Coordinates of C-alpha atoms and ligand atoms in Angstrom, one line a residue:
X1 CA 21.5 -40.5 8.0
X2 CA 19.9 -37.1 7.3
X3 CA 17.8 -35.8 10.2
X4 CA 14.2 -35.1 9.4
X5 CA 12.9 -36.7 6.3
X6 CA 14.9 -39.9 6.7
X7 CA 16.0 -40.3 10.2
X8 CA 12.7 -39.0 11.7
X9 CA 10.3 -40.1 9.0
X10 CA 7.0 -41.3 10.5
X11 CA 8.1 -40.2 14.0
X12 CA 5.8 -38.1 16.1
X13 CA 7.5 -34.7 16.3
X14 CA 8.1 -33.0 19.7
X15 CA 6.1 -30.0 18.4
X16 CA 4.3 -28.9 15.3
X17 CA 3.7 -25.3 14.2
X18 CA 2.5 -23.3 11.2
X19 CA 5.7 -21.2 11.4
X20 CA 9.0 -21.8 13.1
X21 CA 11.2 -18.7 13.5
X22 CA 14.9 -19.0 14.3
X23 CA 16.3 -16.1 16.4
X24 CA 14.9 -13.7 19.0
X25 CA 16.6 -10.5 18.1
X26 CA 14.6 -7.5 16.8
X27 CA 13.7 -9.5 13.7
X28 CA 12.4 -12.7 15.4
X29 CA 10.6 -10.7 18.0
X30 CA 8.6 -8.7 15.5
X31 CA 8.0 -11.8 13.3
X32 CA 6.5 -13.6 16.3
X33 CA 4.3 -10.7 17.2
X34 CA 3.0 -10.1 13.7
X35 CA 2.2 -13.7 12.9
X36 CA 0.6 -14.4 16.3
X37 CA -1.6 -11.3 15.8
X38 CA -2.7 -12.7 12.5
X39 CA -3.7 -16.0 14.0
X40 CA -0.7 -18.2 13.0
X41 CA 0.6 -20.9 15.3
X42 CA 4.2 -19.7 15.5
X43 CA 7.1 -20.5 17.7
X44 CA 10.7 -19.0 18.1
X45 CA 13.9 -20.8 18.9
X46 CA 16.8 -18.8 20.3
X47 CA 20.4 -19.9 21.3
X48 CA 20.7 -17.2 24.0
X49 CA 18.8 -17.2 27.2
X50 CA 16.8 -14.1 26.5
X51 CA 15.7 -11.8 23.6
X52 CA 17.8 -9.0 22.0
X53 CA 20.1 -10.8 19.6
X54 CA 23.0 -8.5 18.8
X55 CA 22.4 -6.5 22.0
X56 CA 22.2 -9.7 24.1
X57 CA 25.6 -10.9 22.8
X58 CA 27.7 -7.8 22.2
X59 CA 28.3 -6.6 25.8
X60 CA 31.9 -5.2 25.3
X61 CA 32.7 -1.8 26.8
X62 CA 31.5 1.0 24.6
X63 CA 29.0 -1.1 22.6
X64 CA 26.2 1.1 21.3
X65 CA 24.3 1.7 18.1
X66 CA 25.5 4.3 15.6
X67 CA 22.1 5.0 14.1
X68 CA 20.3 7.5 16.3
X69 CA 18.2 5.6 18.8
X70 CA 15.1 7.6 18.1
X71 CA 15.2 5.9 14.6
X72 CA 17.0 2.7 15.5
X73 CA 13.8 1.4 17.2
X74 CA 10.5 -0.3 16.3
X75 CA 8.0 1.9 14.5
X76 CA 5.2 -0.7 14.1
X77 CA 3.4 0.2 17.4
X78 CA 2.5 3.8 18.1
X79 CA 2.3 3.2 21.9
X80 CA 5.7 1.5 22.0
X81 CA 7.4 4.4 20.2
X82 CA 5.7 7.0 22.2
X83 CA 6.2 5.3 25.6
X84 CA 9.9 4.3 25.5
X85 CA 12.4 7.0 26.5
X86 CA 15.9 6.9 25.0
X87 CA 18.5 8.5 27.1
X88 CA 21.2 9.3 24.5
X89 CA 21.5 10.1 20.9
X90 CA 23.2 6.7 20.4
X91 CA 21.8 4.2 23.0
X92 CA 24.4 2.1 24.8
X93 CA 24.0 -1.7 24.7
X94 CA 22.5 -2.2 28.1
X95 CA 19.7 0.2 27.2
X96 CA 19.1 -1.5 23.8
X97 CA 18.9 -4.8 25.6
X98 CA 16.5 -3.4 28.2
X99 CA 14.4 -2.0 25.4
X100 CA 14.2 -5.5 23.7
X101 CA 13.2 -7.0 27.1
X102 CA 10.6 -4.3 27.7
X103 CA 9.0 -4.9 24.2
X104 CA 9.0 -8.6 24.9
X105 CA 7.2 -8.0 28.2
X106 CA 4.6 -5.7 26.7
X107 CA 3.8 -8.0 23.8
X108 CA 4.2 -11.1 26.0
X109 CA 6.6 -12.6 23.5
X110 CA 8.6 -15.0 25.8
X111 CA 5.8 -17.5 26.2
X112 CA 6.3 -18.5 22.5
X113 CA 10.1 -18.6 22.6
X114 CA 12.3 -21.6 23.4
X115 CA 15.5 -20.1 24.8
X116 CA 18.8 -21.9 25.1
X117 CA 17.8 -23.8 22.0
X118 CA 19.8 -23.8 18.7
X119 CA 18.2 -25.3 15.6
X120 CA 21.0 -27.3 14.0
X121 CA 19.2 -29.0 11.2
X122 CA 16.4 -28.0 8.9
X123 CA 15.3 -30.5 6.3
X124 CA 12.5 -30.1 3.8
X125 CA 10.0 -32.9 3.7
X126 CA 8.3 -32.6 0.3
X127 CA 5.7 -35.3 0.9
X128 CA 4.4 -33.5 4.0
X129 CA 5.1 -30.0 2.6
X130 CA 6.9 -29.2 5.9
X131 CA 10.2 -28.3 7.4
X132 CA 11.6 -30.8 9.9
X133 CA 13.9 -29.1 12.4
X134 CA 16.2 -30.7 14.9
X135 CA 17.5 -28.7 17.9
X136 CA 20.7 -29.1 19.9
X137 CA 18.6 -30.8 22.6
X138 CA 17.4 -33.5 20.1
X139 CA 13.9 -32.1 19.8
X140 CA 12.2 -32.6 16.4
X141 CA 9.9 -29.9 15.2
X142 CA 7.7 -29.8 12.2
X143 CA 6.5 -26.6 10.7
X144 CA 4.9 -25.6 7.4
X145 CA 7.0 -22.5 7.1
X146 CA 10.5 -21.6 8.3
X147 CA 11.6 -18.0 8.9
X148 CA 15.2 -17.3 9.6
X149 CA 15.8 -14.3 11.8
X150 CA 19.4 -15.4 12.6
X151 CA 21.0 -12.0 12.0
X152 CA 23.7 -10.9 9.6
X153 CA 26.4 -10.4 12.3
X154 CA 25.8 -13.2 14.8
X155 CA 28.4 -15.8 13.8
X156 CA 31.4 -14.6 15.7
X157 CA 34.8 -15.4 14.3
X158 CA 38.2 -15.8 15.8
X159 CA 40.9 -16.4 13.1
X160 CA 42.9 -19.6 13.3
X161 CA 46.0 -18.0 14.8
X162 CA 48.7 -20.7 15.3
X163 CA 49.1 -21.6 19.0
X164 CA 45.8 -20.1 20.1
X165 CA 45.0 -23.2 22.1
X166 CA 48.2 -22.8 24.2
X167 CA 47.4 -19.3 25.4
X168 CA 47.0 -19.3 29.2
X169 CA 45.7 -15.8 29.8
X170 CA 42.1 -14.6 29.5
X171 CA 40.6 -14.3 26.0
X172 CA 37.4 -12.6 24.9
X173 CA 35.5 -12.1 21.6
X174 CA 33.7 -8.8 21.6
X175 CA 30.4 -10.5 20.7
X176 CA 30.7 -13.2 23.3
X177 CA 31.4 -10.9 26.2
X178 CA 30.9 -12.2 29.7
X179 CA 27.5 -11.0 31.2
X180 CA 29.2 -9.9 34.4
X181 CA 31.6 -7.6 32.5
X182 CA 35.4 -7.6 32.6
X183 CA 37.7 -5.5 34.8
X184 CA 41.0 -4.9 33.0
X185 CA 42.4 -2.7 35.8
X186 CA 46.2 -3.1 36.0
X187 CA 46.3 -5.6 33.2
X188 CA 48.4 -5.8 30.0
X189 CA 45.8 -6.1 27.3
X190 CA 45.9 -6.9 23.6
X191 CA 43.1 -6.0 21.2
X192 CA 43.2 -7.6 17.8
X193 CA 41.0 -5.9 15.2
X194 CA 40.1 -2.3 14.5
X195 CA 36.6 -2.5 13.0
X196 CA 33.6 -0.9 14.7
X197 CA 33.8 -3.2 17.7
X198 CA 37.5 -2.6 18.3
X199 CA 37.1 1.2 17.7
X200 CA 34.2 1.4 20.2
X201 CA 36.0 -0.7 22.9
X202 CA 39.6 0.4 22.6
X203 CA 39.2 3.9 24.3
X204 CA 37.4 2.3 27.3
X205 CA 39.7 -0.6 27.7
X206 CA 42.6 1.9 27.6
X207 CA 41.0 3.6 30.6
X208 CA 41.5 0.5 32.7
X209 CA 44.4 -1.4 31.3
X210 CA 47.9 -0.7 32.6
X211 CA 49.2 -1.3 29.0
X212 CA 47.1 -1.6 25.9
X213 CA 48.5 -2.9 22.6
X214 CA 46.2 -2.6 19.5
X215 CA 47.0 -5.0 16.6
X216 CA 45.8 -3.4 13.4
X217 CA 45.7 -5.1 10.0
X218 CA 43.7 -2.5 8.1
X219 CA 43.0 1.0 9.4
X220 CA 39.4 2.2 9.2
X221 CA 37.8 5.5 8.6
X222 CA 36.1 6.6 11.8
X223 CA 33.9 9.7 12.3
X224 CA 33.3 11.1 15.8
X225 CA 29.9 10.2 17.3
X226 CA 29.5 13.4 19.4
X227 CA 27.1 11.3 21.4
X228 CA 25.0 13.3 23.9
X229 CA 22.1 13.1 26.2
X230 CA 18.9 13.7 24.3
X231 CA 17.2 17.0 24.7
X232 CA 13.6 16.5 25.8
X233 CA 12.4 19.2 23.4
X234 CA 14.0 17.3 20.5
X235 CA 12.4 14.1 21.6
X236 CA 9.0 15.7 21.9
X237 CA 9.4 17.1 18.4
X238 CA 10.3 13.8 16.9
X239 CA 7.6 11.9 18.8
X240 CA 5.0 14.4 17.7
X241 CA 6.0 13.7 14.2
X242 CA 6.9 10.0 14.4
X243 CA 4.4 8.7 11.8
X244 CA 5.6 11.0 9.1
X245 CA 9.3 10.7 9.9
X246 CA 9.1 6.9 9.9
X247 CA 7.2 6.9 6.6
X248 CA 9.9 9.1 5.1
X249 CA 12.7 6.9 6.5
X250 CA 11.2 3.8 4.7
X251 CA 11.7 5.5 1.4
X252 CA 15.2 6.7 1.9
X253 CA 18.4 5.0 0.7
X254 CA 19.7 4.0 4.1
X255 CA 16.7 4.3 6.5
X256 CA 18.4 7.2 8.1
X257 CA 17.8 10.9 8.5
X258 CA 20.3 12.8 6.4
X259 CA 20.2 16.5 7.4
X260 CA 20.6 18.7 4.3
X261 CA 20.6 15.8 1.7
X262 CA 23.1 16.2 -1.1
X263 CA 22.2 18.3 -4.0
X264 CA 25.7 18.9 -5.6
X265 CA 28.7 16.9 -6.6
X266 CA 32.0 17.4 -4.6
X267 CA 33.8 17.8 -7.9
X268 CA 31.6 20.7 -9.0
X269 CA 31.9 22.5 -5.6
X270 CA 34.6 25.1 -5.0
X271 CA 37.2 23.9 -2.5
X272 CA 36.4 26.3 0.4
X273 CA 32.7 25.4 0.1
X274 CA 33.5 21.7 0.0
X275 CA 35.7 22.0 3.1
X276 CA 32.9 23.9 4.9
X277 CA 30.5 21.0 4.1
X278 CA 32.9 18.4 5.5
X279 CA 33.7 20.5 8.5
X280 CA 30.0 20.9 9.4
X281 CA 29.4 17.1 8.9
X282 CA 32.5 16.2 11.0
X283 CA 31.2 18.6 13.7
X284 CA 27.7 17.0 13.5
X285 CA 29.4 13.5 13.6
X286 CA 28.1 10.0 12.7
X287 CA 27.4 8.0 9.7
X288 CA 26.0 10.8 7.5
X289 CA 29.4 12.3 7.1
X290 CA 29.4 11.1 3.5
X291 CA 25.9 12.5 2.9
X292 CA 27.1 15.9 1.7
X293 CA 27.7 15.2 -1.9
X294 CA 26.2 13.2 -4.7
X295 CA 29.4 11.7 -6.0
X296 CA 31.6 10.5 -3.1
X297 CA 30.3 7.0 -3.2
X298 CA 30.5 6.6 -7.0
X299 CA 33.4 8.7 -8.2
X300 CA 37.0 7.8 -7.1
X301 CA 38.3 11.4 -7.3
X302 CA 35.4 12.8 -5.3
X303 CA 35.8 9.9 -2.8
X304 CA 39.6 10.6 -2.5
X305 CA 38.8 14.2 -1.5
X306 CA 36.5 13.0 1.4
X307 CA 39.1 10.3 2.4
X308 CA 41.9 12.9 2.5
X309 CA 39.7 15.2 4.7
X310 CA 39.4 12.4 7.3
X311 CA 43.2 11.6 7.1
X312 CA 43.8 15.3 7.8
X313 CA 41.6 15.1 10.9
X314 CA 43.6 12.0 12.1
X315 CA 46.8 13.9 11.7
X316 CA 45.3 16.8 13.7
X317 CA 44.4 14.5 16.5
X318 CA 47.2 11.9 16.8
X319 CA 50.4 13.6 18.0
X320 CA 52.9 11.0 16.8
X321 CA 53.1 11.4 13.0
X322 CA 54.1 7.7 12.4
X323 CA 51.1 6.4 14.4
X324 CA 48.8 8.9 12.6
X325 CA 50.1 7.6 9.3
X326 CA 49.5 4.0 10.3
X327 CA 45.9 4.9 11.5
X328 CA 45.2 6.5 8.1
X329 CA 43.5 4.3 5.5
X330 CA 45.0 4.7 2.1
X331 CA 44.3 1.8 0.0
X332 CA 40.5 1.7 -0.3
X333 CA 37.7 4.2 -0.8
X334 CA 36.0 5.7 2.2
X335 CA 32.6 4.0 2.7
X336 CA 33.6 0.8 0.9
X337 CA 34.2 -0.7 4.3
X338 CA 31.5 0.2 6.8
X339 CA 32.3 3.6 8.3
X340 CA 33.1 3.5 12.0
X341 CA 31.7 6.0 14.6
X342 CA 33.8 6.6 17.7
X343 CA 34.2 8.4 20.9
X344 CA 37.8 9.3 21.5
X345 CA 39.3 6.5 19.3
X346 CA 42.2 8.4 17.6
X347 CA 43.0 10.4 20.7
X348 CA 43.5 7.1 22.7
X349 CA 46.7 6.7 20.7
X350 CA 48.1 9.8 22.4
X351 CA 48.1 8.0 25.7
X352 CA 51.6 6.8 26.8
X353 CA 50.4 3.3 27.7
X354 CA 48.7 2.6 24.4
X355 CA 50.7 1.2 21.4
X356 CA 49.7 0.4 17.9
X357 CA 51.2 -2.6 16.1
X358 CA 50.9 -2.6 12.4
X359 CA 50.3 -6.2 11.3
X360 CA 51.2 -5.4 7.7
X361 CA 54.8 -4.9 8.7
X362 CA 54.7 -7.1 11.8
X363 CA 52.2 -10.0 11.3
X364 CA 51.1 -12.2 14.1
X365 CA 53.2 -15.4 13.8
X366 CA 51.9 -17.1 16.8
X367 CA 49.8 -16.9 20.0
X368 CA 52.1 -18.2 22.7
X369 CA 51.3 -19.5 26.2
X370 CA 51.9 -15.9 27.6
X371 CA 51.0 -13.6 24.7
X372 CA 51.6 -12.8 21.1
X373 CA 54.6 -13.1 18.8
X374 CA 54.3 -10.6 16.0
X375 CA 57.3 -10.4 13.6
X376 CA 60.3 -11.0 15.8
X377 CA 58.8 -9.5 18.8
X378 CA 57.4 -11.5 21.7
X379 CA 54.8 -9.7 23.9
X380 CA 53.2 -10.8 27.1
X381 CA 49.5 -10.2 27.8
X382 CA 47.2 -10.9 30.7
X383 CA 44.2 -10.8 28.3
X384 CA 43.6 -10.8 24.6
X385 CA 40.4 -9.3 23.1
X386 CA 39.4 -10.6 19.7
X387 CA 37.6 -7.7 18.0
X388 CA 37.9 -9.8 14.8
X389 CA 34.3 -9.7 13.6
X390 CA 31.9 -12.2 12.1
X391 CA 31.3 -14.6 9.3
X392 CA 28.8 -12.1 8.1
X393 CA 25.4 -12.6 6.4
X394 CA 25.8 -16.2 5.2
X395 CA 27.6 -17.5 8.3
X396 CA 24.6 -17.7 10.6
X397 CA 22.5 -19.4 7.9
X398 CA 25.2 -21.9 6.8
X399 CA 26.0 -22.9 10.4
X400 CA 22.6 -24.6 10.2
X401 CA 22.5 -27.8 8.1
X402 CA 19.6 -26.6 5.8
X403 CA 18.5 -29.1 3.1
X404 CA 15.9 -28.3 0.5
X405 CA 14.2 -30.2 -2.3
X406 CA 16.0 -33.6 -3.0
X407 CA 18.2 -33.1 0.1
X408 CA 20.3 -30.4 -1.6
X409 CA 22.3 -28.6 1.1
X410 CA 22.1 -24.8 1.2
X411 CA 25.9 -24.7 1.6
X412 CA 26.3 -26.5 -1.6
X413 CA 23.9 -24.4 -3.5
X414 CA 25.7 -21.3 -2.2
X415 CA 29.3 -22.7 -2.7
X416 CA 30.1 -19.9 -5.1
X417 CA 28.3 -17.3 -3.0
X418 CA 24.7 -16.7 -1.9
X419 CA 21.9 -16.7 -4.5
X420 CA 18.6 -15.4 -3.5
X421 CA 15.4 -13.9 -4.9
X422 CA 14.9 -10.5 -3.3
X423 CA 17.2 -11.6 -0.4
X424 CA 14.2 -13.3 1.2
X425 CA 14.1 -16.7 -0.5
X426 CA 16.2 -19.1 -2.5
X427 CA 15.1 -21.5 -5.2
X428 CA 15.0 -25.2 -4.2
X429 CA 14.2 -24.2 -0.6
X430 CA 10.4 -23.9 -0.5
X431 CA 8.6 -22.2 2.4
X432 CA 11.9 -20.8 3.7
X433 CA 12.0 -17.1 4.2
X434 CA 15.1 -15.2 5.3
X435 CA 14.8 -11.9 7.2
X436 CA 17.6 -9.5 6.0
X437 CA 19.2 -12.2 3.9
X438 CA 22.0 -11.7 1.4
X439 CA 20.7 -9.8 -1.6
X440 CA 18.6 -7.4 0.6
X441 CA 19.7 -4.0 1.8
X442 CA 20.0 -5.2 5.4
X443 CA 23.5 -4.2 6.7
X444 CA 23.7 -1.2 4.4
X445 CA 20.7 0.4 6.2
X446 CA 19.2 1.2 9.5
X447 CA 18.5 -2.5 10.2
X448 CA 15.2 -1.8 12.1
X449 CA 13.8 -0.3 8.9
X450 CA 14.9 -3.3 6.9
X451 CA 13.7 -5.8 9.5
X452 CA 10.2 -4.3 9.7
X453 CA 9.9 -4.2 5.9
X454 CA 10.9 -7.9 5.6
X455 CA 8.7 -9.1 8.5
X456 CA 5.7 -7.3 7.0
X457 CA 6.4 -8.5 3.4
X458 CA 6.9 -12.1 4.6
X459 CA 3.7 -12.1 6.7
X460 CA 1.8 -10.6 3.8
X461 CA 3.1 -13.4 1.7
X462 CA 2.1 -16.1 4.2
X463 CA -1.4 -14.6 4.5
X464 CA -1.7 -14.5 0.7
X465 CA -1.0 -18.3 0.7
X466 CA -3.5 -18.9 3.5
X467 CA -6.2 -16.8 1.9
X468 CA -5.8 -18.7 -1.4
X469 CA -5.7 -22.1 0.2
X470 CA -2.1 -22.6 -0.9
X471 CA 0.6 -24.4 1.1
X472 CA 3.8 -24.0 -0.8
X473 CA 5.9 -21.1 -2.2
X474 CA 9.2 -21.4 -3.9
X475 CA 11.3 -18.9 -5.8
X476 CA 11.9 -19.6 -9.5
X477 CA 15.4 -20.0 -10.8
X478 CA 15.1 -17.3 -13.6
X479 CA 13.7 -14.7 -11.1
X480 CA 16.6 -15.5 -8.7
X481 CA 19.2 -15.3 -11.5
X482 CA 17.8 -11.9 -12.5
X483 CA 17.9 -10.6 -9.0
X484 CA 21.4 -11.9 -8.3
X485 CA 22.5 -10.1 -11.6
X486 CA 20.8 -6.9 -10.5
X487 CA 22.4 -7.0 -7.0
X488 CA 25.8 -7.3 -8.7
X489 CA 25.1 -4.7 -11.3
X490 CA 24.1 -2.1 -8.8
X491 CA 27.1 -2.8 -6.6
X492 CA 29.4 -2.4 -9.5
X493 CA 28.2 1.1 -10.2
X494 CA 29.5 2.1 -6.7
X495 CA 33.0 1.9 -5.2
X496 CA 31.8 -0.9 -2.8
X497 CA 33.7 -3.6 -4.5
X498 CA 37.0 -1.8 -4.1
X499 CA 37.7 -2.8 -0.5
X500 CA 38.5 -6.2 1.1
X501 CA 35.4 -5.9 3.3
X502 CA 33.2 -8.4 5.1
X503 CA 30.4 -7.2 2.7
X504 CA 32.4 -9.2 0.2
X505 CA 33.4 -12.1 2.4
X506 CA 37.0 -10.9 2.3
X507 CA 37.6 -11.3 6.1
X508 CA 37.1 -15.1 5.9
X509 CA 39.8 -17.1 4.1
X510 CA 38.2 -19.2 1.3
X511 CA 34.8 -17.4 1.4
X512 CA 33.6 -16.5 -2.1
X513 CA 34.1 -12.8 -2.9
X514 CA 30.6 -11.7 -3.7
X515 CA 29.2 -8.4 -2.7
X516 CA 26.4 -9.7 -0.5
X517 CA 24.0 -6.9 0.5
X518 CA 21.8 -5.0 -2.0
X519 CA 23.1 -1.5 -2.5
X520 CA 20.1 -0.1 -4.3
X521 CA 18.6 1.5 -1.1
X522 CA 15.8 0.5 1.2
X523 CA 13.3 2.8 -0.5
X524 CA 13.7 1.4 -4.0
X525 CA 13.9 -2.1 -2.7
X526 CA 10.6 -1.6 -0.7
X527 CA 8.8 -0.3 -3.8
X528 CA 10.1 -3.2 -5.9
X529 CA 9.1 -5.8 -3.2
X530 CA 5.6 -4.3 -3.0
X531 CA 5.3 -4.5 -6.8
X532 CA 6.1 -8.2 -6.6
X533 CA 3.5 -8.7 -3.9
X534 CA 0.9 -6.7 -5.9
X535 CA 1.5 -8.9 -8.9
X536 CA 0.5 -12.0 -7.0
X537 CA 4.2 -12.8 -6.1
X538 CA 5.7 -12.9 -9.5
X539 CA 8.9 -15.0 -9.5
X540 CA 7.4 -17.5 -7.0
X541 CA 5.6 -20.7 -7.8
X542 CA 2.7 -21.2 -5.5
X543 CA 0.8 -24.5 -5.0
Ligands
FAD601 P1 20.4 -10.6 15.7 O1 20.2 -9.5 16.6 O2 21.8 -10.9 15.3 O3 19.7 -11.8 16.3 C1 19.8 -13.1 15.8 C2 19.5 -14.1 16.9 O4 19.4 -15.4 16.3 C3 20.7 -14.2 17.9 O5 20.3 -13.9 19.1 C4 21.2 -15.7 17.7 O6 21.5 -16.2 19.0 C5 20.0 -16.4 17.1 N1 20.3 -17.5 16.3 C6 21.2 -17.6 15.3 N2 21.2 -18.8 14.8 C7 20.3 -19.5 15.5 C8 19.9 -20.9 15.4 N3 20.3 -21.7 14.5 N4 19.0 -21.3 16.3 C9 18.5 -20.5 17.3 N5 18.8 -19.2 17.4 C10 19.7 -18.7 16.5 N6 22.6 -2.1 12.9 C11 22.1 -0.9 12.7 O7 21.2 -0.7 11.9 N7 22.5 0.1 13.5 C12 23.4 0.0 14.5 O8 23.8 0.9 15.1 C13 24.0 -1.3 14.6 N8 24.9 -1.6 15.6 C14 25.5 -2.8 15.7 C15 26.4 -3.1 16.7 C16 27.0 -4.3 16.8 C17 28.0 -4.5 17.9 C18 26.6 -5.3 15.9 C19 27.3 -6.7 16.0 C20 25.7 -5.1 15.0 C21 25.1 -3.9 14.9 N9 24.0 -3.6 13.9 C22 23.5 -2.4 13.8 C23 23.5 -4.7 13.2 C24 22.5 -5.5 14.1 O9 22.9 -6.8 14.0 C25 21.1 -5.3 13.7 O10 20.8 -3.9 13.8 C26 20.0 -6.0 14.4 O11 20.1 -6.0 15.8 C27 19.8 -7.4 13.9 O12 18.7 -8.0 14.5 P2 18.3 -9.5 14.0 O13 17.2 -9.9 14.9 O14 18.1 -9.5 12.6 O15 19.6 -10.4 14.3
N01_602 O1 34.2 -6.6 12.8 P1 35.0 -6.1 11.5 P2 33.4 -5.8 13.9 N1 44.4 -10.9 11.7 O2 35.0 -7.3 10.6 C1 40.5 -7.7 11.9 C2 28.6 -3.9 13.0 N2 29.0 -3.2 14.2 O3 32.9 -6.7 15.0 O4 40.0 -5.1 8.1 C3 44.4 -9.7 12.1 O5 34.5 -4.8 11.0 C4 40.0 -7.0 10.7 O6 41.1 -6.6 9.9 P3 40.8 -6.4 8.3 C5 29.0 -3.1 11.8 O7 28.2 -3.3 10.8 C6 28.5 -1.9 14.5 O8 34.3 -4.6 14.3 O9 40.0 -7.6 7.8 N3 43.2 -8.9 12.1 C7 39.2 -5.8 11.3 O10 40.1 -4.8 11.7 C8 30.4 -3.6 11.6 O11 31.0 -3.4 10.4 C9 28.9 -1.2 15.6 O12 42.1 -6.3 7.7 C10 42.1 -9.5 11.7 C11 38.6 -6.5 12.6 O13 39.4 -7.6 12.9 C12 30.2 -5.1 11.9 O14 29.3 -5.1 13.0 C13 29.8 -1.8 16.5 C14 42.1 -10.8 11.3 C15 37.2 -7.0 12.4 O15 36.4 -5.9 12.1 C16 31.4 -5.9 12.2 O16 32.2 -5.1 13.1 C17 30.2 -3.0 16.2 C18 43.3 -11.5 11.3 N4 43.3 -12.8 10.9 C19 29.8 -3.7 15.1 N5 40.8 -11.1 11.0 C20 28.4 0.1 15.8 O17 29.2 1.0 16.1 C21 40.1 -10.0 11.2 N6 40.9 -9.0 11.6 C22 27.0 0.4 15.6

């Protein structure tokens, strides 16, 4: 029996809302505030026991943002952006969580959020023009509209290593970190995974552990953060100019400030000048390292020059040439997997008690009762840290049993990869809106910029329906097909398809290899979405 339409037909629901929102991270919080201000009866459901999403769950040592906090923050409320004080260039997780809680207090959000509540089923009831939701606690909720704010990186994944269930030591996933923290002092610790989470946590775990073994399948390119306390004069300057800076960010490619944006191609720049540019960006640190030239993300030769520059830096830092070599990515373009930003990552491998195991030559055969067997070697560990990432973008949506018109399951519709119109809606699933869904810029941008744009576009859409006495909005198949084609076309102009990245589902065995986010830039995307809105929502059928 399907829940909702069939099982619960005719039943009085536990609650009824105009809009149900799933998730209380930055996206769900702003969606709630916006719709409530506009007079909608809206309610949020959240698995965790407080707001913050990513910053509620990812409490591993070293977790922090890698977009400057002054810009990785809400811009919709002048008082909020003027009042909150960030301590560092890149805020640490506890401060980001505190910020989310502070915003929730100021806007009195928690009274409309059900915490410790996961929505497990969402079934479209065509007769009632409503979604019927069922929670893990068995509550049945009816709402006209359903907005998913479930995040792109919220479905944590531990690979199915043989023997995992027999392991007797402690095990942790970076995104399900114990709230009370973990003390690794004196312990033999394994970290599996060298993506952003591994790269942020490894140097700090190494400070405590008596022995740290890092299991690496694919090396990543990592740029130093050069994190620092914020200078009050700089903060004052930014705050004085916030409205215009934020407006500018909304029209950039990535929603980030790029100092000295590129004007020239690396291939047309003399070598000494090119090196100066890389040196100065390396010294500045952070994600804008690749922002110096116009061709590094589209031309393989230009990209290879940037990649070699980073490999040289790795060789400079890491004393053992063999370890340096293993840490150097060689088989994919720089930027095709998300760049990492670190504090002391490469240098950590100079410490005597830290060892790198290359899983390409020595794969994990088994997790044993006492540790890990990799190749022929058996190693004992008191704790294993899984920094193994997420079932990204589609994972959090497909964990929910979502059924649209005629009971079609979203997981069946997306069996060959996600199909959306503008990354916010999908044909056959009326009145369902996805914040930062696949097919939108989302994870390729400063997410706060993308979240705010989606929240505002979705609420404008709902207000348009209300103003015109309409109750139903559904994406049309041809509009969706065109958008999917466009998302693929734009990705194929870049080098993004040339790495086995989570952007393409490559970290999950069996997941379709489709480049999921929209690489066309938040500025272009925003302009396009606005055009669609101005046209009366072309590509949607309203009734
Ligand atoms: P999330 O913060 O993921 O929140 C989604 C919430 O939905 C979660 O709390 C989850 O419990 C809840 N949920 C999911 N499914 C259900 C359900 N069925 N029922 C009820 N509740 C549900 N982005 C950047 O732009 N810059 C950064 O520096 C940056 N750093 C990051 C660092 C880490 C460690 C990670 C994992 C991600 C980072 N990101 C960063 C991406 C980050 O996810 C976004 O910036 C942003 O926080 C996402 O907000 P959100 O509200 O969309 O989703
Ligand atoms: O996850 P990942 P993450 N056997 O998927 C390895 C954001 N974020 O949590 O590359 C062995 O990047 C896997 O190896 P491979 C950011 O968007 C931001 O680190 O698949 N190893 C990889 O090394 C980021 O991109 C920050 O070969 C296995 C690692 O596990 C995203 O979240 C901080 C394996 C997973 O890396 C995800 O980052 C943290 C297996 N079976 C996160 N399966 C900031 O700094 C996977 N791996 C802001």
